[in-house]
Coordinates of C-alpha atoms in Angstrom, one line a residue:
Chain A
X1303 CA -1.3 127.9 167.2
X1304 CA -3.6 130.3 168.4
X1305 CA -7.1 131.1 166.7
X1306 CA -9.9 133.6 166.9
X1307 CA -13.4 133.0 166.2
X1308 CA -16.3 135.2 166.2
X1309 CA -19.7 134.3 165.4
X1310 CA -21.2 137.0 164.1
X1311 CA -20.1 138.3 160.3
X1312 CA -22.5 141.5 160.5
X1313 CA -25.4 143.1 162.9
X1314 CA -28.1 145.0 162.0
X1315 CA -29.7 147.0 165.1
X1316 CA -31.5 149.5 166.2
X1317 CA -30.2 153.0 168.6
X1318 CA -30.8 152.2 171.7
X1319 CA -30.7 148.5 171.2
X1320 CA -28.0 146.2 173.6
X1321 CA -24.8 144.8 171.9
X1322 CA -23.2 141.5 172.6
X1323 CA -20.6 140.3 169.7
X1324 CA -19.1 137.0 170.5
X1325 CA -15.5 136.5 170.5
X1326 CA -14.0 132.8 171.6
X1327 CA -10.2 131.7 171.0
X1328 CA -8.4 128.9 171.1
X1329 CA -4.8 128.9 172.9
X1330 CA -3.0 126.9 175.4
X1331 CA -1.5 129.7 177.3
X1332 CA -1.9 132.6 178.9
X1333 CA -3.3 135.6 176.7
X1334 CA -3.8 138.9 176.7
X1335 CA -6.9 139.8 174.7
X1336 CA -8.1 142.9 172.9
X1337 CA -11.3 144.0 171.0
X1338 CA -10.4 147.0 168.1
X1339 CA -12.8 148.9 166.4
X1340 CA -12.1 150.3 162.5
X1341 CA -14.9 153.1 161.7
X1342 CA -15.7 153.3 158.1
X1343 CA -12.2 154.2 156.0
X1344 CA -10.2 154.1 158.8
X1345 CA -7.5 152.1 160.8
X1346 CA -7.9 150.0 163.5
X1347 CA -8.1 151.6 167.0
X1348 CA -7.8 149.9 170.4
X1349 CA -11.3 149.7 172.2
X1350 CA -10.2 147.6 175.5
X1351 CA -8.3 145.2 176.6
X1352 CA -7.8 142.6 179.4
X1353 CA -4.2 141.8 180.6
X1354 CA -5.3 140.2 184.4
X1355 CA -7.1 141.0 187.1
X1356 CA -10.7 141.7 187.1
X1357 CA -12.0 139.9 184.0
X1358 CA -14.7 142.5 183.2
X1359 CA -12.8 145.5 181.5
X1360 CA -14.4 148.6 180.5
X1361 CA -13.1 150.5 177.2
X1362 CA -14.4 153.8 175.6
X1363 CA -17.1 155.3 174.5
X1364 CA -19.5 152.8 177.1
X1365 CA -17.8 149.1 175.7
X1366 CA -16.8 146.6 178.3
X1367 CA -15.8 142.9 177.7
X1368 CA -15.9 140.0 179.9
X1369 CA -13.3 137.5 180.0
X1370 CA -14.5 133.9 180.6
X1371 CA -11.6 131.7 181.0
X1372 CA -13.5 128.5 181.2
X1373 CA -15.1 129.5 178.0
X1374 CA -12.1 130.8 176.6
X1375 CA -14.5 133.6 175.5
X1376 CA -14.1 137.5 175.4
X1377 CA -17.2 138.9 174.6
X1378 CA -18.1 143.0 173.5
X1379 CA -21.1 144.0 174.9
X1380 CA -22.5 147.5 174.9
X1381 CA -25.8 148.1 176.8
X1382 CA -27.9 150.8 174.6
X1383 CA -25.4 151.6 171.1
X1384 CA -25.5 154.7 168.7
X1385 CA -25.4 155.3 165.2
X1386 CA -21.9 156.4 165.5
X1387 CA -21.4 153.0 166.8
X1388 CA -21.2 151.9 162.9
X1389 CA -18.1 150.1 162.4
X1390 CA -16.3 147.1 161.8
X1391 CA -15.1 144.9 165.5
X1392 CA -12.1 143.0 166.1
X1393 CA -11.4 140.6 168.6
X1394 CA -8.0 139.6 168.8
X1395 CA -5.4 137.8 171.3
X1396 CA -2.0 137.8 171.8
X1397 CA 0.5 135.4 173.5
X1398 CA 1.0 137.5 177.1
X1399 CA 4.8 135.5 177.1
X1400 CA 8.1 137.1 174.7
X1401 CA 6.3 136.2 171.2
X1402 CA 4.5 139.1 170.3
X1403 CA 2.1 137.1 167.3
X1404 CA -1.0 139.0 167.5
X1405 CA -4.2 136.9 165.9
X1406 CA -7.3 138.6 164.9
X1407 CA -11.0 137.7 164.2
X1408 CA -12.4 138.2 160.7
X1409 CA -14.6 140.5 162.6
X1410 CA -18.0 141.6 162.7
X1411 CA -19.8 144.7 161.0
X1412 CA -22.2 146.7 163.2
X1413 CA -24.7 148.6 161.7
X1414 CA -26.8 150.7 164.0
X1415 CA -29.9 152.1 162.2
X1416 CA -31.0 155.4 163.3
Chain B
X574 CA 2.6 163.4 167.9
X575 CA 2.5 159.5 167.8
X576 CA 2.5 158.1 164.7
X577 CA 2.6 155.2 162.1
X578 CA 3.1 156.4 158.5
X579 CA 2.5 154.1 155.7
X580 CA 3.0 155.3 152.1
X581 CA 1.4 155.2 149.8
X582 CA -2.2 155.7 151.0
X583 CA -3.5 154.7 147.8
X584 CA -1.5 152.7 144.7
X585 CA -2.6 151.0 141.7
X586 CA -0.1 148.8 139.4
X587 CA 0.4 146.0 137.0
X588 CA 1.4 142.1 137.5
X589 CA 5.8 142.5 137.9
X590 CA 6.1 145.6 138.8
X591 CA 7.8 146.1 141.7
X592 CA 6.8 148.0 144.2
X593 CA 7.4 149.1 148.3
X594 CA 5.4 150.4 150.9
X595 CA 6.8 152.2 153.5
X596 CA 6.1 152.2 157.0
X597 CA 7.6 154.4 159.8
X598 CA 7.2 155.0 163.4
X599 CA 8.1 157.4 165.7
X600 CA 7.7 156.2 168.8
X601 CA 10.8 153.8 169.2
X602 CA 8.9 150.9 169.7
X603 CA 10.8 147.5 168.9
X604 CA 8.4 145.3 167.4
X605 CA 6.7 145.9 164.2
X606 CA 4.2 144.2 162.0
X607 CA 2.5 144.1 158.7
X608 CA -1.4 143.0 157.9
X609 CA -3.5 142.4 155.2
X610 CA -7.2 142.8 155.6
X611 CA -9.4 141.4 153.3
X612 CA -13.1 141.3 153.2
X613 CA -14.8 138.0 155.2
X614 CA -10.9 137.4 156.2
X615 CA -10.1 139.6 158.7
X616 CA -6.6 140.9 159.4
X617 CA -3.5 138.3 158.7
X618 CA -0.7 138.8 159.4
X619 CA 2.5 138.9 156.7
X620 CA 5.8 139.9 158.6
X621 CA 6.9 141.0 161.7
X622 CA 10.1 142.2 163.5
X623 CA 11.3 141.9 167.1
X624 CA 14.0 144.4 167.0
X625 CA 15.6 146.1 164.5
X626 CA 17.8 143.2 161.9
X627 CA 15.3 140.6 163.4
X628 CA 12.2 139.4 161.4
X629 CA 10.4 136.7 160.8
X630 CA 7.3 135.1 158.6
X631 CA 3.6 135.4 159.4
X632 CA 0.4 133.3 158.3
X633 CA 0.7 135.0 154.8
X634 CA 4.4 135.9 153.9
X635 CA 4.3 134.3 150.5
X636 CA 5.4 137.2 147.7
X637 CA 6.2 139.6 150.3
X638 CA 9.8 140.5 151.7
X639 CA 10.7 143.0 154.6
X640 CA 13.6 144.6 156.0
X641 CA 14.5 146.2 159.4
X642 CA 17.4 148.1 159.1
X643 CA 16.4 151.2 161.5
X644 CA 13.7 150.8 164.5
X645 CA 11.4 153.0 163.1
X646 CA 10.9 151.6 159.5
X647 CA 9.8 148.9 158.1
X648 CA 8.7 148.6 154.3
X649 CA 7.0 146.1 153.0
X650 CA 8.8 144.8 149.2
X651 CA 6.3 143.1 146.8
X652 CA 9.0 141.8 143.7
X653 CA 6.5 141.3 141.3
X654 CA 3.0 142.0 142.4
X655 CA 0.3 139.5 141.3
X656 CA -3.6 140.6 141.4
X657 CA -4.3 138.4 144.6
X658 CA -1.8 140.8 146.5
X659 CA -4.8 143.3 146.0
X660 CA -5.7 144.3 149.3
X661 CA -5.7 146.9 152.1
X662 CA -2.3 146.7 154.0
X663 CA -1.7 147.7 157.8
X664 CA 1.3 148.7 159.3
X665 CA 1.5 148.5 163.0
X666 CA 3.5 148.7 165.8
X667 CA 3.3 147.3 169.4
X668 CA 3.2 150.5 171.9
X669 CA 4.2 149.3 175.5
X670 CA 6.2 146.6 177.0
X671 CA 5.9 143.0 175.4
X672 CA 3.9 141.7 178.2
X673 CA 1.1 144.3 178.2
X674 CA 1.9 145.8 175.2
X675 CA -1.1 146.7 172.5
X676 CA -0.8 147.6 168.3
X677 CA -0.8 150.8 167.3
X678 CA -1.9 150.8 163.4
X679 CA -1.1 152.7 160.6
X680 CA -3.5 154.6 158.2
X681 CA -3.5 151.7 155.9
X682 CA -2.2 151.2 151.9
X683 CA -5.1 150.3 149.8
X684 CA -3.0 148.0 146.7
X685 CA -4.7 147.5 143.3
X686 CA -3.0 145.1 141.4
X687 CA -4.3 144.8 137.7

């Protein structure tokens, strides 16, 4: 069964500050991997995701994530974040075969302080 | 424009009664799903469906039923609601081809369950 761990419940930081949230997963096969982001009373929306190819992927609004096989890691990282940044991250992978199970993190609250 | 449609937004009831929550999507995809999010839990999953007639059980199906009798809905039938069924419910659907495909969510169903 696949799993989804991330390390960090909630982060406190600064405008301007860099972002890393953690994301590791634990599956035998090939995945497809996602980060979503759910701003305060809203749904989940996709930020990025990696399928193949070049592991570093780049999402909206200045996200990218880099996917470390060896590490079975797929970490968020965001270089200088804004108060509109405020929201709630999911990571979350996906068998890339026929079964479409999706697994999710129990996430991480960001909380950028003006 | 591209949608998932849950109803109700919003729905507080008492232990028995039963109740549905409807989901509907208008962008033929195939596969459907259903998530409860609670807080320092993340999103689990409850049902999904492959194709229309064709479901099956998630990590948390228990006192929850579903049907698929069109592609684009897919309620979600509590019999007789208990107060742990309290929670925010997600509807989504999987937008692209089941390789590289990526959920599209709903606008969520907030239960109260007294």
């Amino acid at each position: 069964a696949q799993s989804v761990s991330q390390h960090n419940h909630h982060v406190i930081l600064s405008e301007a500050a860099s972002l890393e949230l953690g994301c590791n997963y634990s599956y035998g096969g090939t995945v497809n991997l996602f980060w979503y982001v759910q701003y305060p009373g809203q749904h989940l929306q996709l930020l990025l995701k990696y399928f193949s190819g070049d592991p570093l992927v780049k999402g909206i609004k200045g996200f990218e994530a880099e996917f470390i096989k060896s590490k079975f890691s797929f970490n968020l990282r965001k270089p200088s974040v804004q108060w509109s940044d405020t929201a709630e991250y999911f990571c979350a992978v996906k068998d890339s075969g026929g079964y479409q199970k999706v697994t999710f993190g129990t996430g991480t609250k960001l909380q950028v302080i003006p | 424009e591209a949608q998932v449609t849950q109803n109700p937004r919003y729905l507080i009831t008492v232990t028995g009664k039963k109740l549905t929550v409807t989901c509907s999507q208008n962008m033929n995809h195939e596969y459907m799903s259903w998530y409860r999010q609670d807080p320092g839990l993340g999103l689990r999953q409850i049902y999904y469906s492959m194709n229309v007639e064709v479901t099956d059980k998630g990590d948390v199906p228990e006192g929850y039923k579903v049907s698929r009798k069109e592609k684009r809905n897919f309620p979600l039938i509590l019999e007789s609601p208990s107060p742990n069924q309290t929670s925010l419910y997600f509807c989504a659907s999987l937008k692209g081809d089941r390789a590289a495909g990526e959920l599209f969510f709903g606008e969520g169903s907030r239960l109260t369950v007294l």
